[in-house]
GROMACS .gro file of C-alpha atoms in nm:
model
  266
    1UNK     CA    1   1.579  -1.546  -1.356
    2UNK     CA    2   1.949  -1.507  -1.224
    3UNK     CA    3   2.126  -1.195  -1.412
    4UNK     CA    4   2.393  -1.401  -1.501
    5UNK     CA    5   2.111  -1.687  -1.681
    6UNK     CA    6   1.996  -1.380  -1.868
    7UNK     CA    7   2.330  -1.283  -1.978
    8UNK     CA    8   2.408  -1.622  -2.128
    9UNK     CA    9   2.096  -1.694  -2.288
   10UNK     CA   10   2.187  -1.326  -2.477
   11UNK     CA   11   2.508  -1.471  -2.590
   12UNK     CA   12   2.394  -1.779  -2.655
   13UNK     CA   13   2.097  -1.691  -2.868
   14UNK     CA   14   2.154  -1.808  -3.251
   15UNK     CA   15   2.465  -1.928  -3.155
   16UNK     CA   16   2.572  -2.296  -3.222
   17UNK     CA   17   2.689  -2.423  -2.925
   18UNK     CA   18   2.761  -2.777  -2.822
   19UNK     CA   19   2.681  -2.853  -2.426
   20UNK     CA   20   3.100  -2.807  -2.347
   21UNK     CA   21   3.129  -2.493  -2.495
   22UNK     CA   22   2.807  -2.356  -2.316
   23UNK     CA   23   2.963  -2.467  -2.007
   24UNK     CA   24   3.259  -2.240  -2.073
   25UNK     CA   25   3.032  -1.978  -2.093
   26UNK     CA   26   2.833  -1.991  -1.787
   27UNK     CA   27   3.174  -2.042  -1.620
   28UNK     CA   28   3.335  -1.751  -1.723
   29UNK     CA   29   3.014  -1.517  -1.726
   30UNK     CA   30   2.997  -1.643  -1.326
   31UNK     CA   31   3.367  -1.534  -1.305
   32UNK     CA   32   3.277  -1.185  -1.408
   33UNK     CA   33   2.957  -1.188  -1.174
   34UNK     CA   34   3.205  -1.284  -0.879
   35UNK     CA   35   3.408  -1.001  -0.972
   36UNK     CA   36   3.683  -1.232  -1.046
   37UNK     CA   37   3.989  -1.082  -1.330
   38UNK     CA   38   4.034  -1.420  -1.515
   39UNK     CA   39   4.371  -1.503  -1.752
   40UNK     CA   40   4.285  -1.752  -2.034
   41UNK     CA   41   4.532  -1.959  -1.889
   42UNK     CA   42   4.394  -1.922  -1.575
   43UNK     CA   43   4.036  -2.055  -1.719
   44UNK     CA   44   4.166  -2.299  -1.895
   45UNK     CA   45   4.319  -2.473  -1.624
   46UNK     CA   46   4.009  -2.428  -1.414
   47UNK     CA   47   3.767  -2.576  -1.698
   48UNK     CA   48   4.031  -2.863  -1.780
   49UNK     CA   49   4.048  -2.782  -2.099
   50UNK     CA   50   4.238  -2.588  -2.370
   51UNK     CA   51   4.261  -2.177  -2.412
   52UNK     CA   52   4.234  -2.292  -2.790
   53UNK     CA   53   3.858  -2.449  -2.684
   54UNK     CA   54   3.799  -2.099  -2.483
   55UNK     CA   55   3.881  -1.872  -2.794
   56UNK     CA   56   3.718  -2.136  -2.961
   57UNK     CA   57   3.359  -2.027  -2.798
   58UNK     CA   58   3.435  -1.649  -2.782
   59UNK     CA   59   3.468  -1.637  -3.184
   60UNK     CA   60   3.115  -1.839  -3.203
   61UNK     CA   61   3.000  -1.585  -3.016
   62UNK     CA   62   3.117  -1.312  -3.260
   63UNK     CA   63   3.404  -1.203  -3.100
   64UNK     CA   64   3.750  -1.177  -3.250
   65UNK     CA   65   3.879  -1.373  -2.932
   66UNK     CA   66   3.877  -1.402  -2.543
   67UNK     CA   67   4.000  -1.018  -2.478
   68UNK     CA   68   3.748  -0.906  -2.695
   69UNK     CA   69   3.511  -1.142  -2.531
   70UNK     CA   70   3.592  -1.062  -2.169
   71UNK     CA   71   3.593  -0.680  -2.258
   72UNK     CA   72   3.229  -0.677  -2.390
   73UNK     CA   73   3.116  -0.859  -2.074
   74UNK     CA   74   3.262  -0.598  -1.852
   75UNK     CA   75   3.016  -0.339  -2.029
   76UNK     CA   76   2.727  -0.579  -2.011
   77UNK     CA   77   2.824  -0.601  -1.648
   78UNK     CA   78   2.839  -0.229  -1.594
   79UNK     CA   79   2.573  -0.080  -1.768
   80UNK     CA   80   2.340  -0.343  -1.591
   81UNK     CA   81   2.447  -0.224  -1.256
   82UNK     CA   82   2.453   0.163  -1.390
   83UNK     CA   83   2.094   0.046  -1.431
   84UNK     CA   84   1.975  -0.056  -1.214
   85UNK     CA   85   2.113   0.204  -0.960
   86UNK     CA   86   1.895   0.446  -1.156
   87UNK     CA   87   1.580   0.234  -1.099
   88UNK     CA   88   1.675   0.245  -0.772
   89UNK     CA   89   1.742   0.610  -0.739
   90UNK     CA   90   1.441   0.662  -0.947
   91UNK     CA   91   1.215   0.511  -0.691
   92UNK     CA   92   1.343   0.636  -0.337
   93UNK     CA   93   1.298   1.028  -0.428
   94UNK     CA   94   0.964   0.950  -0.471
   95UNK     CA   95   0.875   0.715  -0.201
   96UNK     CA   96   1.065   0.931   0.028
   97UNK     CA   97   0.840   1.213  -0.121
   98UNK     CA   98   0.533   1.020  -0.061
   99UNK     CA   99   0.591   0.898   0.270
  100UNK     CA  100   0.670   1.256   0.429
  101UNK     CA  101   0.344   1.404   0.261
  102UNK     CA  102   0.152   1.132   0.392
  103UNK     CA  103   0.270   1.167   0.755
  104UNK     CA  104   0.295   1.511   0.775
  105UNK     CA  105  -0.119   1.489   0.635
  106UNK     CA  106  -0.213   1.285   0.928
  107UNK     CA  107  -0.021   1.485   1.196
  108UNK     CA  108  -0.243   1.799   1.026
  109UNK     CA  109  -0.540   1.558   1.063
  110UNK     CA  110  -0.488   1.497   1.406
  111UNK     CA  111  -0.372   1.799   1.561
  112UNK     CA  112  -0.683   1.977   1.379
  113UNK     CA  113  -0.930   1.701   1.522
  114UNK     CA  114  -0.878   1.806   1.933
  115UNK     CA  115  -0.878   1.598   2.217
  116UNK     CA  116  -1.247   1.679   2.275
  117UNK     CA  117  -1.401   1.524   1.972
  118UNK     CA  118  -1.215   1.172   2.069
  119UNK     CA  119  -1.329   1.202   2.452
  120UNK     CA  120  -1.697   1.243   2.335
  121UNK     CA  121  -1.688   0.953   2.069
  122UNK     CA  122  -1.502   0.707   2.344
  123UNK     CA  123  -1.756   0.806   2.626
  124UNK     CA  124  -2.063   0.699   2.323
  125UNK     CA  125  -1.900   0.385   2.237
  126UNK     CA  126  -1.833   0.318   2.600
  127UNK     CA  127  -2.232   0.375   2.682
  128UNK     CA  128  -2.397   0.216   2.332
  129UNK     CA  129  -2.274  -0.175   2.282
  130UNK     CA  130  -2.521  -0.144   1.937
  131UNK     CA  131  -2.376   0.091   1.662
  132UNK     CA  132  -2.565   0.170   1.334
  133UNK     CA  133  -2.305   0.242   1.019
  134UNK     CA  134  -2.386   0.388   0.715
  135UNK     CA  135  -2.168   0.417   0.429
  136UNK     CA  136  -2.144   0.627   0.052
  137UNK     CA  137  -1.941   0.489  -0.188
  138UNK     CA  138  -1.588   0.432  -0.118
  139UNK     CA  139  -1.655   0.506   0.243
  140UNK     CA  140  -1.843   0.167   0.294
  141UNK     CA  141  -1.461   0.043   0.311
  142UNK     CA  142  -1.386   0.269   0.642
  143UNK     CA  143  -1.758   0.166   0.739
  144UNK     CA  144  -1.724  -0.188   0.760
  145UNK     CA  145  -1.371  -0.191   0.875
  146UNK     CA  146  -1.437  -0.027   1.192
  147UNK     CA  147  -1.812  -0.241   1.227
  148UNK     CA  148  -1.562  -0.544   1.214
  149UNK     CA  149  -1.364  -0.438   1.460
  150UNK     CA  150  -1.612  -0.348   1.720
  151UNK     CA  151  -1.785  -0.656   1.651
  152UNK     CA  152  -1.445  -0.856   1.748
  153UNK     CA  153  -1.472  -0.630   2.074
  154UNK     CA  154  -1.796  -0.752   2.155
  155UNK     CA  155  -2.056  -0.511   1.984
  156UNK     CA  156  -2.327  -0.560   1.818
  157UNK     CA  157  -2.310  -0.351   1.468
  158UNK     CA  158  -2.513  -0.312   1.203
  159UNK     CA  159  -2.398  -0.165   0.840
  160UNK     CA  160  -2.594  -0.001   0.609
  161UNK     CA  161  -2.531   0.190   0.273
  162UNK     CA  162  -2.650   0.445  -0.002
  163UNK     CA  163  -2.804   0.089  -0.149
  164UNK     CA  164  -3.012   0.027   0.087
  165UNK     CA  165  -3.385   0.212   0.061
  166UNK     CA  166  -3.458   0.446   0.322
  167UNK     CA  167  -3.773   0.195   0.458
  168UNK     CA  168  -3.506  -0.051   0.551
  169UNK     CA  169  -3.276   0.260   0.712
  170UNK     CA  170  -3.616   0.386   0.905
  171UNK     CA  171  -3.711   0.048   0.999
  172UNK     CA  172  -3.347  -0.036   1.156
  173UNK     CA  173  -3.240   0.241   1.294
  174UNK     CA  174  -3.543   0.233   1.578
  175UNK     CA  175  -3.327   0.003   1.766
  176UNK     CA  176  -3.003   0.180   1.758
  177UNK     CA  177  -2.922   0.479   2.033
  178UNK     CA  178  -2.532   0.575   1.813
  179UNK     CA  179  -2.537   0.642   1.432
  180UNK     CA  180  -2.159   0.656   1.286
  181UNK     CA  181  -2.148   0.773   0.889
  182UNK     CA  182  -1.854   0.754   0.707
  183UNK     CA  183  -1.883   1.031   0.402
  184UNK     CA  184  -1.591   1.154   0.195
  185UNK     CA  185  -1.741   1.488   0.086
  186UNK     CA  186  -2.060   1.483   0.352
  187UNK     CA  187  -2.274   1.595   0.077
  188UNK     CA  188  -2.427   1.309  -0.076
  189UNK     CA  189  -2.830   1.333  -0.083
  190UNK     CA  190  -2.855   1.009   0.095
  191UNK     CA  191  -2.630   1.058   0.400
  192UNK     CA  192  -2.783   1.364   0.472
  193UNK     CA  193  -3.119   1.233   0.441
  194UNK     CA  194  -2.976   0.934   0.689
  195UNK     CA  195  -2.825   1.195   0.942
  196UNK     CA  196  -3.100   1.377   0.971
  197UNK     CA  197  -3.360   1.123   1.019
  198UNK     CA  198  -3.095   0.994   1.295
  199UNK     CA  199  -3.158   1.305   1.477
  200UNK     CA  200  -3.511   1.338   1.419
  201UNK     CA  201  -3.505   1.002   1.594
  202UNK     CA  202  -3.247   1.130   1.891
  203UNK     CA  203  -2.954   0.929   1.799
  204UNK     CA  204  -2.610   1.067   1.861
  205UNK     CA  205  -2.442   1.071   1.552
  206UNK     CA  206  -2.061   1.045   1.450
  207UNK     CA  207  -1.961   1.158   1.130
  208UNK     CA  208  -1.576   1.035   0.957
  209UNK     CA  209  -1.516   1.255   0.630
  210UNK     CA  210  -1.285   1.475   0.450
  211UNK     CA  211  -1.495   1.794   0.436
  212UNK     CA  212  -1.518   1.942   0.781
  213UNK     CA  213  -1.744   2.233   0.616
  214UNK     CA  214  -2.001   2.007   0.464
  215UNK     CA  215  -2.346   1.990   0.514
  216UNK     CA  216  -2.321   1.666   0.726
  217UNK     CA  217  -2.077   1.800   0.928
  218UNK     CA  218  -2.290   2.078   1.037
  219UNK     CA  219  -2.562   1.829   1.138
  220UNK     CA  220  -2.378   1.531   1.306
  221UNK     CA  221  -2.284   1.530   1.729
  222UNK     CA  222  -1.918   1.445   1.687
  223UNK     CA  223  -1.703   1.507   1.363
  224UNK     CA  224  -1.331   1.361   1.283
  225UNK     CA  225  -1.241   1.464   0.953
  226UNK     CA  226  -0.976   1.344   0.758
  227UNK     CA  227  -0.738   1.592   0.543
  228UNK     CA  228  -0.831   1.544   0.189
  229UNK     CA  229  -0.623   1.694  -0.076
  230UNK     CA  230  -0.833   1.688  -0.313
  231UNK     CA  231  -1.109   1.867  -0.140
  232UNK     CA  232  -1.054   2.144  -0.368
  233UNK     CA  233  -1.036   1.933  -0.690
  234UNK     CA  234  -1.323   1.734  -0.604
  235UNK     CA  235  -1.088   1.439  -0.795
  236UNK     CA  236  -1.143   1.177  -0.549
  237UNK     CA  237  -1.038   0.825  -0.748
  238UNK     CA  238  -0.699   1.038  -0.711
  239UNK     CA  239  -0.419   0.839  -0.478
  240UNK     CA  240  -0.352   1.062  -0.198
  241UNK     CA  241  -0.312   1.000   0.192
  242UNK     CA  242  -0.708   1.051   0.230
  243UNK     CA  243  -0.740   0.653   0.265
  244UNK     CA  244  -0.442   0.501   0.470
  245UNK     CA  245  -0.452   0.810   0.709
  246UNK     CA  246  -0.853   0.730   0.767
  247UNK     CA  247  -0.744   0.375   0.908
  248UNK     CA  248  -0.491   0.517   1.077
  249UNK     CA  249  -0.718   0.749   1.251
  250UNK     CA  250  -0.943   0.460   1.295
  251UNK     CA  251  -0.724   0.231   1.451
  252UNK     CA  252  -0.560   0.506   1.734
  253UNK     CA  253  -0.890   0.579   1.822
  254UNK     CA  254  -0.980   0.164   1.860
  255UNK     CA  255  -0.607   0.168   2.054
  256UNK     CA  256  -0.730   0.506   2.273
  257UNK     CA  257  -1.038   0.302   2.404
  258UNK     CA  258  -0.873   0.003   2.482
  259UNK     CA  259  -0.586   0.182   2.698
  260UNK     CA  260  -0.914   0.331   2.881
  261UNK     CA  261  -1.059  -0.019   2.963
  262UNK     CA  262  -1.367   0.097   2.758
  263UNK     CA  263  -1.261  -0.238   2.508
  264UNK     CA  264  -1.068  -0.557   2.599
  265UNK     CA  265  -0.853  -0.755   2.395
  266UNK     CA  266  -0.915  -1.162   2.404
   0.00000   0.00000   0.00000
């Protein structure tokens, strides 16, 4: 809804108006919207019709005539914009806020990762076209979005999760040489149950997570983890950076491999 429809449907409301009258009103509220200083004489030659018929509408309207009228539409006018520079002002601190602690989490995250840990996973997904995934929880998100996107490059992926019975984990993963996990805290029961039989089975394994010190972490080949901030909290339905910077580290590393020929774009 245009501001200036809400304003006269406020003015309007309970108000007796006959069609030519509310057109006197929409023109003059437009006036004031165009930030246009109107005489009545002035309106009343631009309407065509009488500043008696203007004054007329501005006392149906409750007003004791058009200066009255015009003054109480300034306000209006004001406070709205007072308003909604506020709403504005009360949204940029924070988004500002927001969008430095989220960048300056992934620089953390990938200065603290090392050049070493992204050679080793590029030379595994350059040697292993089949990839085994395995999920927990919200991680089945990261999981499948990265199975997706080697699958686009060719791969063939399969994705598995804290759902699926170990028989059907055992059974799959005889096929697979490259196990990547994706594990917030790396201490569910299942993934480490997963991991492990991986290795039992001589799989390389790759683990994404947000607890570097977990007991997956000290098991897997090749860790990237992710700064979490609420590692401490354990709160992890909490919004924080955890999320967008885990795609973002997914996608560089995608972007990494193609620059190295080890993936081509169609």
């Amino acid at each position: 809804m245009e501001k200036s429809e809400k304003f006269f449907l406020d003015y309007i409301h309970d108000k007796d108006l006959n069609q030519s009258e509310k057109d006197i009103l929409s023109y003059l509220i437009e006036k004031k919207f165009e930030n246009k200083q109107l005489s009545i004489r002035k309106a009343a030659d631009d309407l065509f019709v009488s500043t008696t018929s203007i004054i007329r509408v501005c006392k149906k309207l409750g007003f004791s005539g058009y200066s009255e009228f015009i003054y109480n539409l300034g306000l209006k006018v004001t406070q709205m914009a007072d308003s909604e520079s506020e709403t504005i002002a009360g949204i940029h601190g924070p988004y500002e806020q927001t969008l430095k602690e989220f960048g300056e989490n992934f620089k953390i995250t990938f200065k603290a990762i090392g050049e070493k840990n992204i050679e080793d996973f590029l030379h595994e997904i350059e040697r292993n076209k089949m990839v085994y995934f395995y999920g927990a929880g919200f991680s089945t998100l990261f999981s499948n979005y990265l199975a997706k996107k080697l699958e686009l490059f060719g791969y063939y992926v399969s994705n598995a999760s804290t759902s699926d019975s170990r028989a059907i984990f055992f059974n799959n993963i005889q096929k697979y040489n490259l196990l990547i996990v994706f594990s917030r805290s790396g201490e569910t029961g299942k993934v480490i149950e997963k991991v492990q039989i991986a290795k039992d089975k001589g799989l390389k394994t790759v683990l994404f997570t947000g607890n570097s010190k977990s007991t997956t972490a000290q098991m897997a080949d090749i860790v990237f983890s992710v700064l979490d901030p609420t590692i401490e909290s354990q709160r992890e339905f909490q919004v924080t950076s955890f999320e967008s910077n885990m795609f973002m580290l997914i996608d560089i590393i995608l972007i990494l491999a193609i620059k190295r020929g080890i993936m081509k774009e169609y």
